[in-house]
């Protein structure tokens, strides 16, 4: 037994009752709709309480995973990440998406306070984009890739996981991952010399 609801501007919701489900309520996205699974014995009053609650939970989870789509969203996310992981010390003048950046995931010009992220990141999980943002924000504090720089970056707890994701993506796409040396645009004096460690973010 199931029912479907929906209104303009709201997601389509299907409520499906199951005799095998005794007490728990669950919800998940199925294509364009949200499926809510409820016990067959649940009353209409209980359903009216639980269905909106579970739909809201799914939508909040989707929002947390969504990659910022506009430059304004990206800059707001960068400032939030700076506050959370860098003590609010990294304050960029601008953060924007660029489509002509194909050899690295992100770049930063500390003297101008500008950060640019490759449009290729738009299709990747938000926690990966967050890593690249933290990486570039850290360049506002430490232009090079020395231990002080990595000390800032590693405040972000998913650093190693995101680095692995980016390296795997590059391998699957048969692309050379960006080299570990600093971006000459960041600080020309830091452009030479061997990298201290692999640097998938570029």
mmCIF file of C-alpha atoms in Angstrom:
data_model
loop_
_atom_site.group_PDB
_atom_site.id
_atom_site.type_symbol
_atom_site.label_atom_id
_atom_site.label_comp_id
_atom_site.label_asym_id
_atom_site.label_seq_id
_atom_site.Cartn_x
_atom_site.Cartn_y
_atom_site.Cartn_z
ATOM 1 C CA UNK A 1 0.000 0.000 0.000
ATOM 2 C CA UNK A 2 1.446 3.389 -0.894
ATOM 3 C CA UNK A 3 0.532 6.999 -1.494
ATOM 4 C CA UNK A 4 2.116 9.834 -3.442
ATOM 5 C CA UNK A 5 2.082 13.515 -2.600
ATOM 6 C CA UNK A 6 3.670 16.575 -4.138
ATOM 7 C CA UNK A 7 3.163 20.273 -4.657
ATOM 8 C CA UNK A 8 4.670 23.015 -6.731
ATOM 9 C CA UNK A 9 8.241 23.704 -5.590
ATOM 10 C CA UNK A 10 8.269 20.668 -3.284
ATOM 11 C CA UNK A 11 9.717 17.202 -3.929
ATOM 12 C CA UNK A 12 7.405 14.383 -4.922
ATOM 13 C CA UNK A 13 6.988 12.035 -1.973
ATOM 14 C CA UNK A 14 5.843 8.432 -2.049
ATOM 15 C CA UNK A 15 4.758 6.801 1.203
ATOM 16 C CA UNK A 16 5.024 3.034 1.140
ATOM 17 C CA UNK A 17 3.592 0.854 3.915
ATOM 18 C CA UNK A 18 5.135 -2.488 4.738
ATOM 19 C CA UNK A 19 3.869 -5.302 6.978
ATOM 20 C CA UNK A 20 7.464 -6.420 7.485
ATOM 21 C CA UNK A 21 8.396 -3.058 8.961
ATOM 22 C CA UNK A 22 7.365 -3.026 12.631
ATOM 23 C CA UNK A 23 8.533 0.201 14.239
ATOM 24 C CA UNK A 24 11.150 1.973 12.178
ATOM 25 C CA UNK A 25 10.631 4.670 9.545
ATOM 26 C CA UNK A 26 13.116 5.179 6.704
ATOM 27 C CA UNK A 27 13.453 7.495 3.718
ATOM 28 C CA UNK A 28 15.638 7.677 0.642
ATOM 29 C CA UNK A 29 15.853 9.390 -2.713
ATOM 30 C CA UNK A 30 14.605 7.370 -5.692
ATOM 31 C CA UNK A 31 15.079 9.362 -8.890
ATOM 32 C CA UNK A 32 12.989 12.524 -8.739
ATOM 33 C CA UNK A 33 11.011 11.495 -5.666
ATOM 34 C CA UNK A 34 11.638 10.755 -2.010
ATOM 35 C CA UNK A 35 10.436 7.361 -0.833
ATOM 36 C CA UNK A 36 9.304 7.095 2.804
ATOM 37 C CA UNK A 37 8.909 3.582 4.217
ATOM 38 C CA UNK A 38 6.555 3.247 7.186
ATOM 39 C CA UNK A 39 5.062 0.341 9.163
ATOM 40 C CA UNK A 40 1.704 -0.867 7.861
ATOM 41 C CA UNK A 41 0.199 -0.331 11.310
ATOM 42 C CA UNK A 42 1.175 3.340 11.506
ATOM 43 C CA UNK A 43 -1.827 5.620 11.988
ATOM 44 C CA UNK A 44 -2.636 8.546 9.715
ATOM 45 C CA UNK A 45 -1.781 10.932 12.543
ATOM 46 C CA UNK A 46 1.632 9.328 13.034
ATOM 47 C CA UNK A 47 2.244 9.370 9.278
ATOM 48 C CA UNK A 48 1.445 13.086 9.151
ATOM 49 C CA UNK A 49 4.193 13.680 11.728
ATOM 50 C CA UNK A 50 6.852 11.296 10.442
ATOM 51 C CA UNK A 51 6.684 11.795 6.684
ATOM 52 C CA UNK A 52 7.581 15.536 6.681
ATOM 53 C CA UNK A 53 10.271 14.852 9.269
ATOM 54 C CA UNK A 54 11.915 12.142 7.146
ATOM 55 C CA UNK A 55 11.618 14.172 3.932
ATOM 56 C CA UNK A 56 13.327 17.097 5.657
ATOM 57 C CA UNK A 57 16.097 14.767 6.842
ATOM 58 C CA UNK A 58 16.762 13.544 3.286
ATOM 59 C CA UNK A 59 16.799 17.091 1.925
ATOM 60 C CA UNK A 60 19.193 18.291 4.649
ATOM 61 C CA UNK A 61 21.551 15.414 3.839
ATOM 62 C CA UNK A 62 21.415 16.284 0.143
ATOM 63 C CA UNK A 63 22.142 19.926 0.905
ATOM 64 C CA UNK A 64 25.194 18.959 2.976
ATOM 65 C CA UNK A 65 26.539 16.953 0.029
ATOM 66 C CA UNK A 66 25.783 19.542 -2.648
ATOM 67 C CA UNK A 67 28.729 21.317 -4.231
ATOM 68 C CA UNK A 68 28.407 25.132 -4.249
ATOM 69 C CA UNK A 69 27.093 26.083 -7.683
ATOM 70 C CA UNK A 70 27.772 29.819 -7.894
ATOM 71 C CA UNK A 71 30.830 31.933 -7.136
ATOM 72 C CA UNK A 72 28.929 33.528 -4.257
ATOM 73 C CA UNK A 73 28.122 30.102 -2.794
ATOM 74 C CA UNK A 74 31.753 29.036 -3.241
ATOM 75 C CA UNK A 75 33.080 32.115 -1.467
ATOM 76 C CA UNK A 76 30.611 31.675 1.383
ATOM 77 C CA UNK A 77 31.718 28.060 1.751
ATOM 78 C CA UNK A 78 35.385 29.102 1.763
ATOM 79 C CA UNK A 79 34.767 31.617 4.539
ATOM 80 C CA UNK A 80 32.904 29.007 6.584
ATOM 81 C CA UNK A 81 35.778 26.546 6.149
ATOM 82 C CA UNK A 82 38.289 29.212 7.166
ATOM 83 C CA UNK A 83 36.320 29.916 10.333
ATOM 84 C CA UNK A 84 36.017 26.233 11.182
ATOM 85 C CA UNK A 85 39.465 24.885 10.337
ATOM 86 C CA UNK A 86 41.821 27.863 10.060
ATOM 87 C CA UNK A 87 40.629 30.000 12.931
ATOM 88 C CA UNK A 88 39.139 32.529 10.508
ATOM 89 C CA UNK A 89 42.650 33.735 9.662
ATOM 90 C CA UNK A 90 42.392 33.115 5.908
ATOM 91 C CA UNK A 91 40.185 35.839 4.435
ATOM 92 C CA UNK A 92 40.076 35.674 0.622
ATOM 93 C CA UNK A 93 39.256 38.732 -1.467
ATOM 94 C CA UNK A 94 37.462 36.507 -3.982
ATOM 95 C CA UNK A 95 36.756 32.830 -4.625
ATOM 96 C CA UNK A 96 35.445 31.722 -7.993
ATOM 97 C CA UNK A 97 35.012 28.859 -10.423
ATOM 98 C CA UNK A 98 37.111 28.891 -13.598
ATOM 99 C CA UNK A 99 36.759 26.672 -16.653
ATOM 100 C CA UNK A 100 40.234 27.178 -18.149
ATOM 101 C CA UNK A 101 42.146 25.541 -15.292
ATOM 102 C CA UNK A 102 42.840 22.007 -16.492
ATOM 103 C CA UNK A 103 46.263 21.157 -15.051
ATOM 104 C CA UNK A 104 45.443 21.704 -11.376
ATOM 105 C CA UNK A 105 42.381 21.610 -9.161
ATOM 106 C CA UNK A 106 42.842 24.984 -7.550
ATOM 107 C CA UNK A 107 45.135 27.996 -7.479
ATOM 108 C CA UNK A 108 45.720 30.949 -5.210
ATOM 109 C CA UNK A 109 47.451 34.323 -5.548
ATOM 110 C CA UNK A 110 48.223 35.297 -1.938
ATOM 111 C CA UNK A 111 49.254 38.855 -2.811
ATOM 112 C CA UNK A 112 45.798 39.518 -4.209
ATOM 113 C CA UNK A 113 43.865 37.171 -1.934
ATOM 114 C CA UNK A 114 42.225 35.453 -4.901
ATOM 115 C CA UNK A 115 41.333 31.758 -5.143
ATOM 116 C CA UNK A 116 40.234 29.901 -8.260
ATOM 117 C CA UNK A 117 38.812 26.370 -8.439
ATOM 118 C CA UNK A 118 38.659 24.238 -11.562
ATOM 119 C CA UNK A 119 35.164 23.685 -12.915
ATOM 120 C CA UNK A 120 35.990 19.969 -13.064
ATOM 121 C CA UNK A 121 35.351 19.880 -9.323
ATOM 122 C CA UNK A 122 31.674 20.759 -9.751
ATOM 123 C CA UNK A 123 30.739 17.097 -10.245
ATOM 124 C CA UNK A 124 32.752 15.857 -7.255
ATOM 125 C CA UNK A 125 31.580 15.328 -3.655
ATOM 126 C CA UNK A 126 31.482 18.440 -1.532
ATOM 127 C CA UNK A 127 34.032 17.069 0.939
ATOM 128 C CA UNK A 128 36.537 16.905 -1.931
ATOM 129 C CA UNK A 129 35.781 20.504 -2.952
ATOM 130 C CA UNK A 130 36.127 21.485 0.711
ATOM 131 C CA UNK A 131 39.623 19.978 0.784
ATOM 132 C CA UNK A 132 40.716 21.978 -2.272
ATOM 133 C CA UNK A 133 39.262 25.136 -0.728
ATOM 134 C CA UNK A 134 41.114 24.557 2.548
ATOM 135 C CA UNK A 135 44.283 23.841 0.578
ATOM 136 C CA UNK A 136 44.023 27.137 -1.280
ATOM 137 C CA UNK A 137 42.955 29.062 1.817
ATOM 138 C CA UNK A 138 46.081 27.779 3.569
ATOM 139 C CA UNK A 139 48.137 29.446 0.840
ATOM 140 C CA UNK A 140 46.858 32.779 2.130
ATOM 141 C CA UNK A 141 48.669 31.931 5.366
ATOM 142 C CA UNK A 142 51.702 30.075 3.941
ATOM 143 C CA UNK A 143 52.475 30.629 0.224
ATOM 144 C CA UNK A 144 54.734 27.578 -0.142
ATOM 145 C CA UNK A 145 54.213 23.875 0.510
ATOM 146 C CA UNK A 146 56.342 23.560 3.625
ATOM 147 C CA UNK A 147 55.472 21.839 6.883
ATOM 148 C CA UNK A 148 53.760 24.939 8.239
ATOM 149 C CA UNK A 149 51.492 24.972 5.183
ATOM 150 C CA UNK A 150 50.593 21.289 5.587
ATOM 151 C CA UNK A 151 49.998 21.851 9.282
ATOM 152 C CA UNK A 152 47.188 24.217 8.340
ATOM 153 C CA UNK A 153 45.767 21.965 5.613
ATOM 154 C CA UNK A 154 45.654 18.946 7.893
ATOM 155 C CA UNK A 155 43.273 20.721 10.234
ATOM 156 C CA UNK A 156 40.704 19.541 7.684
ATOM 157 C CA UNK A 157 39.935 15.968 8.811
ATOM 158 C CA UNK A 158 39.266 14.503 5.339
ATOM 159 C CA UNK A 159 42.555 15.675 3.801
ATOM 160 C CA UNK A 160 44.034 12.210 3.173
ATOM 161 C CA UNK A 161 40.729 10.816 1.882
ATOM 162 C CA UNK A 162 40.262 13.738 -0.516
ATOM 163 C CA UNK A 163 43.844 13.481 -1.771
ATOM 164 C CA UNK A 164 43.255 9.806 -2.530
ATOM 165 C CA UNK A 165 40.017 10.623 -4.336
ATOM 166 C CA UNK A 166 41.699 13.214 -6.561
ATOM 167 C CA UNK A 167 44.650 10.955 -7.346
ATOM 168 C CA UNK A 168 42.243 8.128 -8.194
ATOM 169 C CA UNK A 169 40.192 10.420 -10.420
ATOM 170 C CA UNK A 170 43.329 11.516 -12.273
ATOM 171 C CA UNK A 171 44.424 7.903 -12.750
ATOM 172 C CA UNK A 172 41.005 6.821 -14.009
ATOM 173 C CA UNK A 173 40.978 9.732 -16.441
ATOM 174 C CA UNK A 174 44.525 8.911 -17.582
ATOM 175 C CA UNK A 175 45.654 12.362 -16.493
ATOM 176 C CA UNK A 176 48.926 13.182 -14.823
ATOM 177 C CA UNK A 177 48.125 14.442 -11.319
ATOM 178 C CA UNK A 178 49.341 17.980 -10.724
ATOM 179 C CA UNK A 179 52.913 18.197 -9.492
ATOM 180 C CA UNK A 180 53.591 18.866 -5.840
ATOM 181 C CA UNK A 181 55.537 22.078 -6.290
ATOM 182 C CA UNK A 182 53.841 25.391 -5.446
ATOM 183 C CA UNK A 183 51.998 27.348 -8.083
ATOM 184 C CA UNK A 184 54.335 30.013 -9.524
ATOM 185 C CA UNK A 185 51.351 32.348 -9.583
ATOM 186 C CA UNK A 186 51.183 32.014 -5.818
ATOM 187 C CA UNK A 187 54.784 33.011 -5.157
ATOM 188 C CA UNK A 188 57.470 32.848 -7.877
ATOM 189 C CA UNK A 189 60.196 32.491 -5.264
ATOM 190 C CA UNK A 190 58.680 29.175 -4.173
ATOM 191 C CA UNK A 191 58.407 27.640 -7.643
ATOM 192 C CA UNK A 192 61.705 25.721 -7.676
ATOM 193 C CA UNK A 193 62.787 22.723 -5.667
ATOM 194 C CA UNK A 194 61.326 19.286 -4.930
ATOM 195 C CA UNK A 195 57.899 18.996 -3.307
ATOM 196 C CA UNK A 196 57.697 18.014 0.323
ATOM 197 C CA UNK A 197 54.885 15.515 -0.351
ATOM 198 C CA UNK A 198 52.350 14.555 -3.070
ATOM 199 C CA UNK A 199 49.938 17.380 -3.738
ATOM 200 C CA UNK A 200 46.807 16.301 -5.642
ATOM 201 C CA UNK A 201 45.210 19.732 -5.273
ATOM 202 C CA UNK A 202 47.985 21.426 -7.195
#
